[in-house]
Coordinates of C-alpha atoms in Angstrom, one line a residue:
Chain G
M237 CA -10.2 -5.4 -45.6
A238 CA -7.8 -2.4 -45.2
N239 CA -3.9 -3.0 -45.5
I240 CA -3.2 -2.1 -41.7
Y241 CA 0.9 -2.2 -43.0
N242 CA 0.9 0.9 -44.9
K243 CA -1.4 3.0 -43.1
P244 CA -0.4 5.7 -41.0
G245 CA -1.6 6.6 -37.5
F246 CA -3.6 4.7 -35.4
D247 CA -5.4 1.5 -35.9
F248 CA -9.1 1.8 -34.4
S249 CA -10.7 -1.0 -36.1
N250 CA -11.4 -2.9 -32.6
V251 CA -13.2 0.2 -31.6
I252 CA -15.7 -0.5 -34.5
R253 CA -15.7 -4.3 -33.5
N254 CA -16.1 -3.5 -29.9
S255 CA -18.8 -1.1 -30.2
F256 CA -20.7 -3.6 -32.4
L257 CA -20.1 -6.2 -29.8
E258 CA -21.8 -3.9 -27.5
A259 CA -24.7 -3.1 -29.7
K260 CA -25.2 -6.5 -29.7
G261 CA -25.4 -6.9 -26.0
I262 CA -22.1 -8.6 -25.0
P263 CA -20.0 -6.8 -22.6
L264 CA -16.5 -5.7 -22.5
P265 CA -14.4 -8.6 -21.0
K266 CA -13.2 -7.6 -17.4
A267 CA -9.3 -6.7 -17.4
T268 CA -7.5 -9.8 -15.7
S269 CA -7.0 -9.3 -12.3
T270 CA -4.4 -10.8 -10.5
G271 CA -6.4 -11.5 -7.1
T272 CA -3.5 -12.7 -5.5
T273 CA -1.5 -13.3 -2.4
I274 CA 2.1 -11.4 -2.6
V275 CA 4.6 -11.4 0.5
G276 CA 8.3 -10.2 1.0
C277 CA 10.1 -10.2 4.2
L278 CA 13.8 -9.5 5.4
Y279 CA 16.2 -12.2 6.5
K280 CA 19.4 -12.7 7.8
D281 CA 21.2 -12.4 4.5
G282 CA 18.8 -10.5 2.4
V283 CA 14.9 -10.8 1.3
V284 CA 12.4 -13.6 0.4
L285 CA 9.9 -13.0 -1.7
G286 CA 6.7 -15.0 -2.5
A287 CA 3.7 -14.9 -4.6
D288 CA 0.8 -17.5 -5.6
T289 CA 0.1 -18.1 -9.2
R290 CA -3.8 -17.2 -10.1
A291 CA -4.9 -15.1 -12.8
T292 CA -8.3 -14.2 -12.2
S293 CA -10.9 -12.6 -14.8
G294 CA -13.8 -11.6 -12.6
P295 CA -15.0 -15.5 -11.2
I296 CA -13.1 -17.2 -13.8
V297 CA -9.6 -18.5 -13.4
A298 CA -7.6 -16.9 -16.7
D299 CA -4.1 -18.3 -15.9
K300 CA -3.8 -20.9 -13.2
N301 CA 0.4 -20.6 -13.6
C302 CA 1.1 -17.0 -13.9
E303 CA 4.3 -15.3 -12.9
K304 CA 3.7 -12.6 -10.8
I305 CA 7.7 -12.3 -9.3
H306 CA 8.8 -9.3 -11.9
Y307 CA 12.4 -8.8 -12.8
I308 CA 13.6 -5.4 -12.2
A309 CA 17.2 -5.8 -12.1
E310 CA 19.7 -8.6 -11.0
N311 CA 19.4 -7.8 -7.7
I312 CA 15.8 -6.2 -7.5
R313 CA 12.7 -8.3 -7.8
C314 CA 9.0 -7.1 -7.6
C315 CA 5.9 -8.9 -7.1
G316 CA 2.6 -7.3 -8.5
A317 CA -0.8 -7.3 -7.4
G318 CA -3.8 -6.0 -8.9
T319 CA -4.7 -5.3 -12.6
A320 CA -2.2 -7.6 -14.3
A321 CA -1.4 -5.5 -17.4
D322 CA -0.9 -2.6 -15.0
T323 CA 1.8 -4.8 -13.1
E324 CA 3.4 -6.1 -15.8
F325 CA 3.8 -2.8 -18.0
T326 CA 4.5 -0.7 -15.2
T327 CA 7.5 -3.4 -13.8
A328 CA 8.7 -3.6 -17.3
L329 CA 9.1 0.2 -17.5
I330 CA 10.7 0.6 -14.6
S331 CA 13.1 -2.4 -15.2
S332 CA 14.4 -1.1 -18.3
N333 CA 14.5 2.7 -16.8
I334 CA 17.1 1.0 -14.1
A335 CA 19.1 -0.5 -16.6
L336 CA 19.4 2.6 -18.3
H337 CA 19.9 4.5 -15.1
A338 CA 22.5 2.0 -14.0
L339 CA 24.5 2.4 -17.1
Q340 CA 24.4 6.0 -16.8
T341 CA 25.8 6.1 -13.1
G342 CA 27.7 3.4 -13.8
R343 CA 26.6 1.6 -10.5
I344 CA 24.6 -1.4 -9.1
P345 CA 21.1 0.0 -8.9
R346 CA 19.6 0.3 -5.4
V347 CA 16.1 -0.7 -4.2
V348 CA 15.1 3.1 -3.2
T349 CA 15.9 4.2 -6.9
A350 CA 13.4 1.9 -8.3
M351 CA 10.7 2.5 -5.6
T352 CA 11.2 6.4 -6.2
M353 CA 10.5 5.7 -10.1
L354 CA 7.5 3.4 -9.4
K355 CA 6.1 5.9 -6.6
Q356 CA 6.1 9.1 -8.9
M357 CA 4.9 7.1 -11.7
L358 CA 1.8 5.7 -9.9
F359 CA 1.2 9.2 -8.1
R360 CA 1.1 11.1 -11.7
Y361 CA -1.8 8.7 -12.8
Q362 CA -3.8 9.3 -9.2
G363 CA -4.5 5.6 -8.9
H364 CA -5.9 4.8 -12.2
I365 CA -2.8 2.4 -12.7
G366 CA -4.0 -0.2 -10.4
A367 CA -0.7 -1.9 -9.8
A368 CA 0.1 -3.0 -6.0
L369 CA 3.9 -3.9 -5.7
V370 CA 6.4 -5.4 -3.3
L371 CA 9.5 -4.5 -4.0
G372 CA 12.4 -6.1 -2.9
G373 CA 16.6 -6.3 -3.3
V374 CA 19.7 -6.3 -2.0
D375 CA 22.1 -3.4 -2.7
E376 CA 25.4 -1.7 -1.0
T377 CA 23.0 -0.5 1.6
G378 CA 22.0 -3.6 2.0
P379 CA 18.6 -5.7 2.0
N380 CA 15.7 -3.6 1.7
L381 CA 11.8 -4.3 1.2
F382 CA 8.8 -1.9 0.4
T383 CA 5.3 -1.8 -0.5
V384 CA 4.3 0.8 -3.5
A385 CA 0.2 1.0 -3.3
P386 CA -1.6 2.2 -6.5
H387 CA -2.1 5.6 -5.5
G388 CA 1.9 6.1 -4.9
S389 CA 2.3 5.9 -1.3
T390 CA 5.1 3.7 0.0
D391 CA 6.1 2.0 3.1
K392 CA 9.3 0.4 4.2
L393 CA 8.9 -2.4 6.6
P394 CA 10.7 -5.8 7.5
Y395 CA 7.7 -7.5 6.3
V396 CA 4.9 -7.0 4.1
T397 CA 1.6 -8.4 2.4
M398 CA -0.4 -6.9 -0.8
G399 CA -3.3 -8.3 -2.5
S400 CA -6.7 -9.7 -1.7
G401 CA -4.9 -12.5 0.2
S402 CA -2.9 -10.1 2.1
L403 CA -4.8 -10.5 5.6
A404 CA -4.4 -14.2 5.6
A405 CA -0.7 -13.6 5.0
M406 CA -0.1 -11.5 7.3
A407 CA -1.7 -13.2 10.1
I408 CA 1.4 -15.9 9.6
F409 CA 3.6 -13.1 9.7
E410 CA 2.4 -11.4 12.6
T411 CA 2.8 -15.0 14.3
E412 CA 6.0 -16.0 13.3
W413 CA 8.2 -13.5 11.5
Q414 CA 11.4 -12.6 14.0
A415 CA 14.6 -10.6 13.1
G416 CA 17.7 -12.4 11.6
L417 CA 15.7 -15.6 10.4
E418 CA 17.8 -18.1 8.6
R419 CA 17.5 -18.9 5.2
D420 CA 15.1 -22.1 5.4
A421 CA 13.2 -20.7 8.2
A422 CA 12.4 -17.4 5.7
V423 CA 11.3 -19.7 2.8
D424 CA 9.2 -21.6 5.4
L425 CA 7.6 -18.4 6.7
V426 CA 7.0 -17.4 3.2
S427 CA 5.7 -20.5 1.8
K428 CA 3.1 -20.9 4.9
A429 CA 2.1 -17.2 4.4
I430 CA 1.4 -17.7 0.7
Q431 CA -0.7 -21.1 1.3
A432 CA -2.6 -19.3 3.6
G433 CA -3.8 -16.7 0.8
I434 CA -4.0 -19.5 -1.4
F435 CA -6.2 -21.7 0.6
N436 CA -8.5 -18.9 2.5
D437 CA -8.5 -16.7 -0.2
L438 CA -11.0 -17.1 -3.3
G439 CA -8.8 -15.0 -5.6
S440 CA -5.5 -16.5 -4.8
G441 CA -4.7 -20.2 -5.7
S442 CA -2.8 -22.4 -7.5
N443 CA 1.2 -22.8 -6.6
V444 CA 3.8 -21.0 -4.6
D445 CA 6.3 -18.9 -6.2
V446 CA 9.8 -18.0 -4.4
C447 CA 12.5 -15.6 -4.7
I448 CA 15.5 -15.4 -2.5
I449 CA 18.1 -12.4 -2.8
T450 CA 20.9 -12.0 -1.2
K451 CA 24.1 -9.5 -2.1
D452 CA 26.0 -12.4 -4.2
R453 CA 22.9 -14.3 -5.9
T454 CA 19.1 -14.3 -6.7
E455 CA 17.2 -17.3 -7.0
M456 CA 14.3 -17.6 -8.4
L457 CA 12.3 -20.7 -7.3
R458 CA 9.4 -21.1 -9.6
N459 CA 6.7 -23.1 -8.2
Y460 CA 8.8 -24.0 -5.4
L461 CA 5.3 -25.7 -4.1
T462 CA 2.5 -27.1 -6.2
P463 CA -0.4 -28.0 -3.7
N464 CA -3.1 -28.1 -6.2
E465 CA -2.2 -30.4 -8.5
K466 CA -4.9 -32.0 -11.1
V467 CA -5.5 -35.5 -9.4
E468 CA -6.2 -38.5 -11.5
K469 CA -9.8 -39.4 -12.0
E470 CA -10.8 -42.6 -9.9
K471 CA -12.9 -43.9 -12.9
R472 CA -12.8 -44.0 -16.7
Y473 CA -15.6 -42.1 -18.4
K474 CA -15.2 -43.5 -21.8
F475 CA -18.1 -45.2 -23.5
S476 CA -16.9 -48.3 -25.1
R477 CA -17.5 -48.6 -29.0
G478 CA -20.8 -49.4 -29.9
T479 CA -22.9 -48.2 -27.4
T480 CA -24.8 -45.5 -29.5
D481 CA -26.1 -47.5 -32.5
W482 CA -25.6 -44.8 -35.2
K483 CA -26.0 -46.8 -38.6
R484 CA -29.5 -47.2 -38.3
D485 CA -30.5 -43.8 -37.0
R486 CA -28.8 -42.1 -39.6
E487 CA -31.7 -42.3 -42.0
I488 CA -33.7 -41.3 -39.5
V489 CA -31.4 -37.8 -38.9
R490 CA -31.2 -37.0 -42.0
S491 CA -35.0 -37.1 -42.9
L492 CA -35.5 -34.3 -40.0
V493 CA -33.0 -32.4 -42.4
V494 CA -35.6 -29.3 -43.4
H495 CA -33.1 -27.4 -46.0
E496 CA -29.7 -27.4 -46.7
E497 CA -27.3 -25.0 -48.5
T498 CA -23.6 -24.9 -49.6
R499 CA -22.0 -21.7 -49.8
P500 CA -18.3 -21.7 -50.7
I501 CA -16.1 -19.1 -49.0
A502 CA -14.6 -16.6 -51.7
A503 CA -10.4 -16.7 -51.1
G504 CA -9.8 -12.5 -50.0
D505 CA -13.6 -12.0 -48.9
D506 CA -13.2 -12.2 -45.2
T507 CA -15.3 -9.9 -44.1
M508 CA -17.6 -10.0 -41.3
D509 CA -20.8 -12.3 -41.8
T510 CA -23.3 -9.9 -40.2
S511 CA -26.3 -11.3 -41.7
Chain K
M56 CA -25.4 25.3 -1.9
E57 CA -24.0 22.3 -3.8
T58 CA -20.8 21.5 -2.5
V59 CA -18.2 18.9 -4.0
D60 CA -16.5 16.8 -1.2
I61 CA -12.9 17.3 -2.8
H62 CA -11.5 16.2 0.3
H63 CA -12.6 12.5 0.7
L64 CA -10.3 9.9 -0.1
K65 CA -10.5 8.2 -2.8
A66 CA -11.9 4.3 -2.8
G67 CA -8.7 2.3 -2.0
E68 CA -6.3 5.3 -1.5
V69 CA -4.1 4.8 1.3
N70 CA -5.1 7.1 4.7
L71 CA -2.7 8.3 7.4
G72 CA -5.4 8.5 9.7
T73 CA -3.2 9.9 12.2
S74 CA -2.9 12.2 15.3
I75 CA -0.1 14.6 14.8
M76 CA 0.8 18.0 16.8
A77 CA 4.0 20.0 17.2
V78 CA 4.8 22.4 20.3
Q79 CA 7.7 25.2 20.4
F80 CA 9.2 25.8 23.5
D81 CA 12.5 27.7 24.4
G82 CA 15.0 27.0 22.1
G83 CA 13.3 24.0 19.7
V84 CA 10.3 22.3 18.7
V85 CA 9.0 19.1 19.6
I86 CA 7.1 17.2 16.9
G87 CA 4.5 13.8 17.2
A88 CA 3.0 11.5 15.8
D89 CA 1.2 8.5 16.1
S90 CA 2.3 5.5 13.8
R91 CA -0.8 4.1 12.0
T92 CA -1.9 3.9 8.2
T93 CA -5.2 2.8 7.0
S94 CA -6.7 1.5 4.0
G95 CA -10.8 1.3 4.5
S96 CA -10.6 -0.5 8.1
Y97 CA -7.2 -2.6 7.4
I98 CA -4.3 -1.3 9.0
V99 CA -1.8 -1.5 6.1
N100 CA 1.3 0.0 8.2
R101 CA 1.3 0.1 12.4
V102 CA 4.6 1.2 12.6
T103 CA 4.5 4.2 10.0
D104 CA 6.9 7.4 10.5
K105 CA 5.0 10.3 9.9
L106 CA 7.6 12.8 10.9
T107 CA 9.8 13.4 7.8
C108 CA 12.8 15.4 7.7
V109 CA 12.6 17.8 4.6
H110 CA 15.8 19.4 5.8
D111 CA 18.6 19.3 8.8
R112 CA 16.6 21.2 11.2
I113 CA 13.0 20.9 9.5
Y114 CA 10.4 18.2 9.5
C115 CA 6.9 17.9 8.6
C116 CA 4.0 16.0 10.4
R117 CA 1.7 14.3 7.6
S118 CA -1.6 13.5 7.9
G119 CA -4.5 13.1 5.2
S120 CA -3.6 10.8 2.2
A121 CA -0.3 8.9 2.5
A122 CA 0.7 9.1 -1.6
D123 CA -0.5 12.9 -1.6
T124 CA 1.7 13.9 1.5
Q125 CA 5.0 11.6 0.4
A126 CA 4.7 13.2 -3.0
I127 CA 4.4 16.6 -1.4
A128 CA 7.3 16.4 1.3
D129 CA 9.7 14.8 -1.3
L130 CA 9.0 17.8 -3.6
A131 CA 9.5 20.4 -0.7
H132 CA 12.7 18.2 0.2
Y133 CA 13.9 18.7 -3.2
Y134 CA 13.1 22.1 -3.4
L135 CA 14.8 23.2 -0.1
Q136 CA 17.9 21.5 -1.7
I137 CA 17.7 23.9 -4.6
V138 CA 17.1 27.0 -2.0
T139 CA 20.3 25.9 0.0
Q140 CA 22.5 25.2 -2.9
S141 CA 21.5 28.7 -4.4
T142 CA 21.3 31.3 -1.4
E143 CA 24.2 29.5 0.5
R144 CA 22.8 29.3 3.9
P145 CA 19.9 26.8 5.4
P146 CA 16.7 27.7 4.7
T147 CA 14.5 28.9 7.4
V148 CA 11.4 27.2 8.4
Y149 CA 9.0 30.0 7.2
N150 CA 10.6 29.0 3.8
A151 CA 9.9 25.5 4.1
A152 CA 6.3 26.3 5.2
R153 CA 5.4 28.6 2.3
I154 CA 6.9 25.8 -0.1
F155 CA 4.5 23.4 1.6
E156 CA 1.3 26.0 1.4
K157 CA 2.4 26.9 -2.2
F158 CA 1.8 23.0 -3.2
C159 CA -1.5 22.7 -1.0
Y160 CA -3.1 25.9 -1.8
E161 CA -2.4 25.9 -5.6
N162 CA -3.4 22.0 -5.8
K163 CA -6.2 22.2 -3.0
D164 CA -9.0 20.5 -5.6
A165 CA -6.8 17.2 -6.0
L166 CA -5.1 16.8 -2.9
S167 CA -5.8 15.6 0.5
A168 CA -3.1 16.7 2.8
G169 CA -2.6 18.2 6.3
I170 CA 0.8 19.0 7.1
I171 CA 2.4 20.5 10.0
V172 CA 5.8 22.3 9.7
A173 CA 8.5 22.6 12.2
G174 CA 12.0 23.2 13.1
W175 CA 14.8 25.7 14.1
D176 CA 16.7 28.1 12.3
K177 CA 18.8 31.0 13.1
E178 CA 16.5 34.0 12.4
Q179 CA 13.4 33.1 14.0
G180 CA 14.6 30.2 16.5
P181 CA 12.1 27.5 16.9
S182 CA 8.7 27.8 14.7
V183 CA 5.5 26.0 13.9
Y184 CA 3.5 26.4 11.0
N185 CA 0.2 24.6 10.7
I186 CA -1.0 23.9 7.0
P187 CA -4.5 22.5 7.3
L188 CA -6.7 20.9 4.0
G189 CA -7.3 24.1 2.3
G190 CA -3.6 25.3 1.9
G191 CA -3.8 28.2 4.5
L192 CA -0.6 28.6 6.5
F193 CA -0.8 29.5 10.3
R194 CA 2.1 30.1 12.9
Q195 CA 1.2 28.6 16.1
P196 CA 3.0 28.1 19.4
W197 CA 1.5 24.7 19.1
A198 CA -0.6 22.6 16.3
I199 CA -2.7 19.7 16.4
G200 CA -3.7 18.2 13.2
G201 CA -5.1 15.0 11.9
S202 CA -8.3 12.8 12.4
G203 CA -7.3 12.2 16.2
S204 CA -6.9 16.2 17.3
T205 CA -10.6 16.6 17.1
Y206 CA -10.6 14.7 20.7
V207 CA -7.8 16.1 21.9
Y208 CA -8.4 20.1 21.7
G209 CA -9.8 20.6 24.7
Y210 CA -7.1 18.8 26.8
C211 CA -4.6 20.9 25.0
D212 CA -6.5 24.4 25.7
A213 CA -6.7 23.5 29.2
T214 CA -2.9 22.4 29.6
Y215 CA -0.7 24.1 27.7
Q216 CA 1.4 26.8 28.9
E217 CA 4.1 29.0 27.7
G218 CA 7.4 28.8 28.7
W219 CA 8.0 25.2 29.4
G220 CA 11.0 23.4 29.2
R221 CA 12.0 20.7 26.8
D222 CA 11.3 17.6 29.0
Q223 CA 7.8 19.2 30.1
T224 CA 7.1 19.7 26.3
I225 CA 7.8 16.1 25.8
E226 CA 5.4 15.0 28.3
F227 CA 2.4 17.2 26.9
V228 CA 3.0 15.9 23.4
K229 CA 3.3 12.2 24.7
N230 CA 0.2 12.6 26.7
T231 CA -2.1 14.6 24.1
L232 CA -0.9 11.9 21.5
A233 CA -1.8 9.0 24.0
L234 CA -5.5 10.5 24.4
A235 CA -6.0 11.0 20.9
M236 CA -5.0 7.5 19.8
S237 CA -7.1 6.0 22.7
R238 CA -10.0 7.9 20.9
D239 CA -9.4 7.7 17.3
G240 CA -9.9 4.5 15.5
S241 CA -7.8 5.8 12.7
S242 CA -4.8 6.4 15.4
G243 CA -2.7 4.1 17.2
G244 CA 0.4 2.2 17.2
V245 CA 3.5 3.8 18.8
I246 CA 4.5 7.2 19.6
R247 CA 7.2 8.6 17.5
M248 CA 8.6 12.0 18.7
A249 CA 11.7 14.4 17.6
V250 CA 13.1 17.3 19.5
I251 CA 14.7 19.8 17.1
Q252 CA 16.9 22.4 18.4
E253 CA 19.8 24.2 17.4
S254 CA 22.3 21.4 18.5
G255 CA 20.5 18.7 16.5
V256 CA 17.4 16.4 16.0
E257 CA 16.8 14.0 18.9
R258 CA 14.6 11.2 17.8
L259 CA 12.3 9.6 20.9
F260 CA 10.2 6.3 20.4
V261 CA 7.2 5.2 23.0
P262 CA 6.3 1.7 22.3
G263 CA 2.9 0.7 21.9
D264 CA 2.5 -1.0 25.6
Q265 CA 4.3 1.5 27.2
L266 CA 1.7 4.7 26.4
P267 CA 0.8 6.8 29.2
R268 CA -2.5 5.4 30.3
F269 CA -5.7 7.5 31.5
W270 CA -9.4 6.4 32.6
E271 CA -9.7 3.5 30.9
G272 CA -13.6 2.8 31.8
R273 CA -15.4 0.8 34.1
E274 CA -18.4 -1.3 33.9
V275 CA -20.9 -0.1 36.4
I276 CA -24.4 -2.2 35.6
G277 CA -23.9 -5.8 36.2
S278 CA -20.5 -5.2 37.7
L279 CA -18.6 -8.1 38.9
S280 CA -17.1 -6.8 42.1
A281 CA -20.4 -5.7 43.9
A282 CA -21.9 -8.2 46.1
P283 CA -24.8 -9.6 45.2
T284 CA -27.8 -8.4 47.0
L285 CA -31.2 -10.3 48.3
A286 CA -34.4 -9.2 47.1
Q287 CA -36.7 -7.5 49.5
G288 CA -38.3 -10.1 52.0
Q289 CA -36.4 -13.2 50.8
V290 CA -35.0 -15.1 53.5
P291 CA -31.6 -16.8 52.9
I292 CA -31.8 -20.6 53.4
E293 CA -30.0 -22.3 56.1
V294 CA -27.1 -24.6 55.4
E295 CA -26.0 -27.0 58.0
E296 CA -22.3 -27.1 58.5

């Protein structure tokens, strides 16, 4: 195998592997999507963000407890829906740039700054970066809450939802949100909205994460609610020893073997066996 | 002739469905818009502000792709600040309109944006410039745009009079937008308006339950209000009291 630690330039060995697999009829894996219900709402002292914790790869649940509330700054957090890799990397990039910006300006970063950085990057990529974000935080202008859509449009609202479960969550918000909620009421409302997504949307599920941001502190309540814990099975399904009598059958099984060959694996020879 | 449909929104793109308009009157302009932003058939924002300030006395009304128009408006806002600094006087509305036109025309293949630029400046006074999809620039005394505008061309042509004052112009804008919003599925919510004059910008707001109401239709067939009529030859049953 080529020594990848010395070669210059890009490593395209995965391209060779992928075209080989495709020729064999194995399709490329679907990008992990976060399916998702993410929400945010303003309350009396700041912002509450909420998210479910299911990441899907097509119809399969790839991660039952992923974290969708990403760190942007001490006073700013961002929930991400859409393609998991895109939300992860986009928020990480803007978080890094915000940290540099804060050092350069000597000020606590503003939520609009993060919003502008996100929207200008997503617009540049014309929607090819599939990141739908709920950005919230508290800065010197007060609490702020924005949505950023994959094509780069933003909305500034007192309560927002994004992701495949957004309609279920928005129904809860439209019914029950009021201005100036207390902290507990706001957290309850956000949990209720996320649970609406978890139980009514197939792309969302598992647990509820909540993050409360005020001017003094940010509190991350990871797995605030876990309404989908695996229940203990009602029966024991283990077979008792001696259920299968194998000693007698061993001779019968051996007699069925047609051809046997032992090939030692040479040390250092790890080329793929294509025979 | 094969034409590529470049003006259609991409899949999943957020759309400023919209009814927007701007009308010039003696001393200022009145601009107005609905407040609905859609993505497919879901209303993403029902209280959008489509009237964007690009300078002290210059606003733009945005329709088409939300992402495209927000990006263009941000760029225009930026360039107008540069222009203000370098010319040391406030920019003219024509100046602002030309900046918008430049973006919309030179990037017409990639953009889906219909913008109305309106405002007040010292040289010209009030003016309204319409910049539809292709990026052409048209100065008009009144301009309408967005998907809802198609339903109110007739109303506007029939109603508009020159020489109106501020209040009559506000009524005109309010009524036109209400009519457009009631017929266009992509328009709705509340009416946001702004009056731009030399003295300043005044923001007006009409909530969704206080929109001007017009003919709202009435069921004719099977109407409950009509008394039931006897079929021919039928004798009513006598009832003992």
